[in-house]
Amino acid sequence: MLLLGCIKEVNDFELVISLPNGLTGFVPLTQISDAYSKLLSTQVTQGELLEDLNSLSDMYSPGMLVRCIVTSVEKGADGRRSIKLSINPKNVNKGLNASALTSGMLLSGFVSSAEDHGYLIDIGVSGTHAFLPRQNAQNYIKAVNRGSDLKIGQSLNCIIEEVKNKGRVVRLSVDRSQVAASIATEQQNWTLSNLLPGLVVKARVQKVAPPGISVTFLSSFTGTVDFMHVDPEKSMNYSPNQVVKACILSVHPTSKVVRLTLRQAFLHPGGSPKQLSGDRIGAVVEESTVKDFHKHFGAVFELDDGTLAFARLKHLSKSRKSFKPAAFKTGCKHKCRIIDYSLMDEMCILSLKHQIIEARFLQYQDVHTGDVVQAKVLALKPIGMQVKVTDGIRGLVPSMHLAEVILKQPEKKYNIGDEVRCRVLECNPAEKKLFLTLKKTLVRSKLPILSSYQDAEPGLITHGFVVCAREFGCIVKFYNDVKGLVPRNELSSEPIPCPDKIFHEGQVVKVMVLKCEPQQERLLLSFRLSGRPAPEGKGDYTPKKKQDAKYLAGEIVDVKVLKKKENGLEVSILEDEGNVIASLPTVYLSDFVTNCNLLWHCLQEGDVLPRVMCLSTNRDRITLCRKPALISAVQEEQVVRSFSEIQPGMLLAGYVRNVMPFGVFVEFPFGVTGLAPKVNMSDKFVTDTKDHFVVGQTVIAKVVSTDEEKQRVLLNLKVSECSSGDSAAESFSLLSQYFKEMEEIRNLLRRRGESGLAQGLCDLLPGKELQLVVQDVEKDGSALFSGSCVRGLTVTATRYHLGGKNIVPGEKTKGLVLHVDAVTSKVYVSLREELLKK
């Protein structure tokens, strides 16, 4: 069966293809083209990398449309069917012969070799040599390949320009405008035997019915447009004899049934369908409305944002017996979860099953380092144990992590099908790789998880495992491949002559962080946890004289910057003649996360900051805060000074103290803290808590409940729940404060007489129109620009903000400033006409 598909994922050894009607297929590395397979074989035989052999990710990207043929449908061990595909033109175009080739035909071709004057293209037609002249490929190379030559195995949409010697020689073009405008015609002599998916045709509507629309095309062919592929903007507003543009989706080899689509994204060959934001998959929609129910297929729903989605029959209820068709009448509302997105149908795929809606993990992105999970043993192999976390999530427990000690015969301890409790060591969603541990000490550990060098603060005590013991000491590994050195003198309070005889590979140890250099990824550790002085960095300030705790939380003071440190400022309080030293952390410089680093970069030693609030005093250490929201809350007495004052329903200004996988801890002025669980963090579905909040971020929290006995406070951070009523006034107030701070930063730069680069940044205000020159177009569709007004700056526009313009390097254009990041000297612009006109 021939199908039009869209690349969903590009892996090392296969392409994952989105197929019509929510199906997914897989193209193995060996089913790209004959020339590419030959290169693979040569590399395997020679045992060394070939310069001409490019990886799949170098040639293919998500969103590309490809013609496929089904090679097999295999049933896996879990009962699921796997659709194997080929995009090799020898298989896809096997219905074509040399005599059938005519000018204007649109075919799939794959680069076979690069010659002096052009490229040989494999179109899969026996006895035909297809040639793409170099001059015909130049524009494509500039726009798509960013100037680099076409690669062997690269897929192209080709237009036949000329046919010679009865089809034995054809000249091709890959001009994108020609490809996009191509339409299959009767003159091209297409037949049901060689008809290809991806061809755009003019079709005439024959009959309009709820399951779909019947059409005729190319004079005598008939086809069907099912309900998922009518143009959503026109819905079913079609009438008999109406002429429409349609794209062929599939051709059945025996029944010759042809299915087509009327969706706009497919009516211009070479384009790509709409993609869905990654954070939308996994979201739970409380109320989705039934638009249509098709008893043999499933139901179409309208989601809360107005988009359409589809749920197959098996996902409408727990089982066939419990399914009730009456519950899916038009207008009925249901709770559901988005489990996937079909690129070929431009629709979200839903499930109404309770167990899926409530599932903790749906995709690899939901799994976080340090999570404790239940898994089922699938297989035992020399490298470790393969486990299943959910139907779609598999992982590996390396042999070192099967137990506290390395097992010589793991099959005596574990059986296939056993349930095991693991902890996530590392998760790479992009590559769908998950590594876990079964070491009980790590799984049960209550100590902090060390998963990045940035988290390795001096004094932190945590669990790790030994990966190497030598005469110089031990190398200890943690989560996400973070590792550090325990030097020989830090192994014990007593000398250890031979560390490799005391410590063994895989041994779980408790360590203390002594020093960390995150940028160099250097970590110094110690096994000596007690009886040592405070580690470096735990006492960042040095008072000029012993400080009395006379500055209480909530007091407003003026300060002078003494020293800039990596995580903040060391300041002196002017009211005490500069004798009292205090700390002003970077994250407390502003209510706006982006402005905190900006202010830190702009402030210099000797600068005076007025109206700074004392946040806390701890063992003579004074911590200050410059957040207007907190200062205002204290001055207006919109705060609680003790646990006894907290009441459910209160709205309080605070700041994020810690971000954990299960929620966010928020601290308020005067030291009261509370927890916002994951479900109460955002109006959107929260996959990774760190994607929503950062430490130090200002928040408005609503008190949900209190537990006086345990002194616990539960909070809600959802914007919909934390508004005082006049949300418009609150929003304008925040915007006003943000622009006020930005003006303050510009004034700091101007007063200081900064370099021309800094002055240029000061003059670039949002809304300013710039004259730009296109420098480059990136793989993801974004573009880089230059110009006399932005010398030394990085100017970029995302694919969305190019506004659909097909720009090329060297082209002059106008851009509107959206945002200026002074820290990175980056300017974000838009080329969208609707913004430029304003």
Tab-separated table of C-alpha atoms in Angstrom, residues 379-386 396-397 399 402 410:
chain	number	residue	atom	x	y	z
A	379	ALA	CA	14.699	-9.299	29.650
A	380	LEU	CA	18.078	-10.003	31.238
A	381	LYS	CA	21.081	-9.325	29.012
A	382	PRO	CA	24.857	-9.025	29.558
A	383	ILE	CA	24.620	-5.209	29.633
A	384	GLY	CA	21.819	-5.248	32.211
A	385	MET	CA	18.080	-5.608	32.671
A	386	GLN	CA	15.476	-4.292	30.236
A	396	LEU	CA	17.681	-0.233	31.090
A	397	VAL	CA	19.123	-1.094	34.494
A	399	SER	CA	24.480	-4.568	35.257
A	402	LEU	CA	21.068	-4.584	39.602
A	410	PRO	CA	21.258	-11.975	38.007
